[in-house]
Amino acid sequence: MKAFIKWCEDKDNLIIKIILAAFLGIFWTIYRFVKSVQQDNLLCAVLAVILFILGGFFWLIILDIVSLILYRKVLWFC
């Protein structure tokens, strides 16, 4: 899990991250869940599961792409 989070937070592979956000929005929802579980944050893990079930990853695609371009990371409040 730590290697997955480290790869997702690495700033070198921006193009690959944007492609993943554009075509596989669910990838970043999984990242949000894994990061929340690693931090032992139950509230954020439950929110990530709800996003997954309700299709929130579809609505977050544009936000993910913009945040990757501007901040070079995916926004997650946890």
Short mmCIF file of C-alpha atoms in Angstrom, two decimals:
data_model
loop_
_atom_site.label_atom_id
_atom_site.label_comp_id
_atom_site.label_asym_id
_atom_site.label_seq_id
_atom_site.Cartn_x
_atom_site.Cartn_y
_atom_site.Cartn_z
CA MET A 1 0.00 0.00 0.00
CA LYS A 2 2.80 2.41 0.80
CA ALA A 3 4.37 1.92 -2.63
CA PHE A 4 1.03 2.62 -4.32
CA ILE A 5 0.54 5.84 -2.36
CA LYS A 6 4.16 6.87 -2.96
CA TRP A 7 3.73 6.38 -6.72
CA CYS A 8 0.48 8.36 -6.71
CA GLU A 9 2.07 11.23 -4.81
CA ASP A 10 5.24 11.27 -6.93
CA LYS A 11 5.39 14.41 -9.06
CA ASP A 12 7.47 12.98 -11.92
CA ASN A 13 4.83 11.04 -13.83
CA LEU A 14 2.25 13.78 -14.39
CA ILE A 15 1.21 12.74 -17.91
CA ILE A 16 0.41 9.20 -16.78
CA LYS A 17 -1.62 10.55 -13.87
CA ILE A 18 -3.66 12.82 -16.11
CA ILE A 19 -4.34 9.94 -18.51
CA LEU A 20 -5.46 7.79 -15.57
CA ALA A 21 -7.74 10.59 -14.36
CA ALA A 22 -9.25 11.08 -17.81
CA PHE A 23 -9.87 7.47 -18.75
CA LEU A 24 -9.88 5.64 -15.41
CA GLY A 25 -11.45 8.01 -12.90
CA ILE A 26 -11.98 5.09 -10.54
CA PHE A 27 -8.19 4.85 -10.08
CA TRP A 28 -8.11 8.02 -8.00
CA THR A 29 -11.09 6.90 -5.92
CA ILE A 30 -9.14 3.77 -5.06
CA TYR A 31 -6.15 5.97 -4.19
CA ARG A 32 -8.34 8.05 -1.87
CA PHE A 33 -9.59 4.91 -0.14
CA VAL A 34 -6.11 3.38 0.25
CA LYS A 35 -4.67 6.64 1.58
CA SER A 36 -7.48 6.95 4.12
CA VAL A 37 -7.03 3.36 5.28
CA GLN A 38 -3.28 3.84 5.67
CA GLN A 39 -3.87 6.92 7.81
CA ASP A 40 -6.47 5.02 9.88
CA ASN A 41 -9.08 7.62 9.04
CA LEU A 42 -12.43 5.81 9.13
CA LEU A 43 -14.55 8.78 8.09
CA CYS A 44 -12.55 9.41 4.92
CA ALA A 45 -12.44 5.69 4.09
CA VAL A 46 -16.23 5.51 4.35
CA LEU A 47 -16.53 8.63 2.19
CA ALA A 48 -14.26 7.05 -0.44
CA VAL A 49 -16.44 3.91 -0.44
CA ILE A 50 -19.57 6.04 -0.84
CA LEU A 51 -17.93 7.87 -3.76
CA PHE A 52 -17.15 4.52 -5.31
CA ILE A 53 -20.68 3.14 -4.87
CA LEU A 54 -22.48 6.28 -6.02
CA GLY A 55 -20.19 6.87 -8.97
CA GLY A 56 -18.58 9.95 -7.48
CA PHE A 57 -15.40 9.11 -9.37
CA PHE A 58 -17.24 10.07 -12.55
CA TRP A 59 -18.01 13.53 -11.19
CA LEU A 60 -14.50 14.03 -9.85
CA ILE A 61 -12.76 13.44 -13.19
CA ILE A 62 -12.63 17.15 -14.11
CA LEU A 63 -11.58 18.14 -10.58
CA ASP A 64 -8.83 15.52 -10.61
CA ILE A 65 -7.47 16.64 -13.97
CA VAL A 66 -7.46 20.32 -12.99
CA SER A 67 -5.86 19.65 -9.60
CA LEU A 68 -3.20 17.48 -11.21
CA ILE A 69 -2.34 20.21 -13.70
CA LEU A 70 -2.32 23.03 -11.14
CA TYR A 71 -1.08 21.37 -7.95
CA ARG A 72 0.45 18.12 -9.28
CA LYS A 73 -1.60 16.09 -6.81
CA VAL A 74 -5.17 14.87 -6.40
CA LEU A 75 -7.20 16.81 -3.90
CA TRP A 76 -8.41 14.90 -0.88
CA PHE A 77 -9.16 16.54 2.41
CA CYS A 78 -7.96 13.62 4.51
#
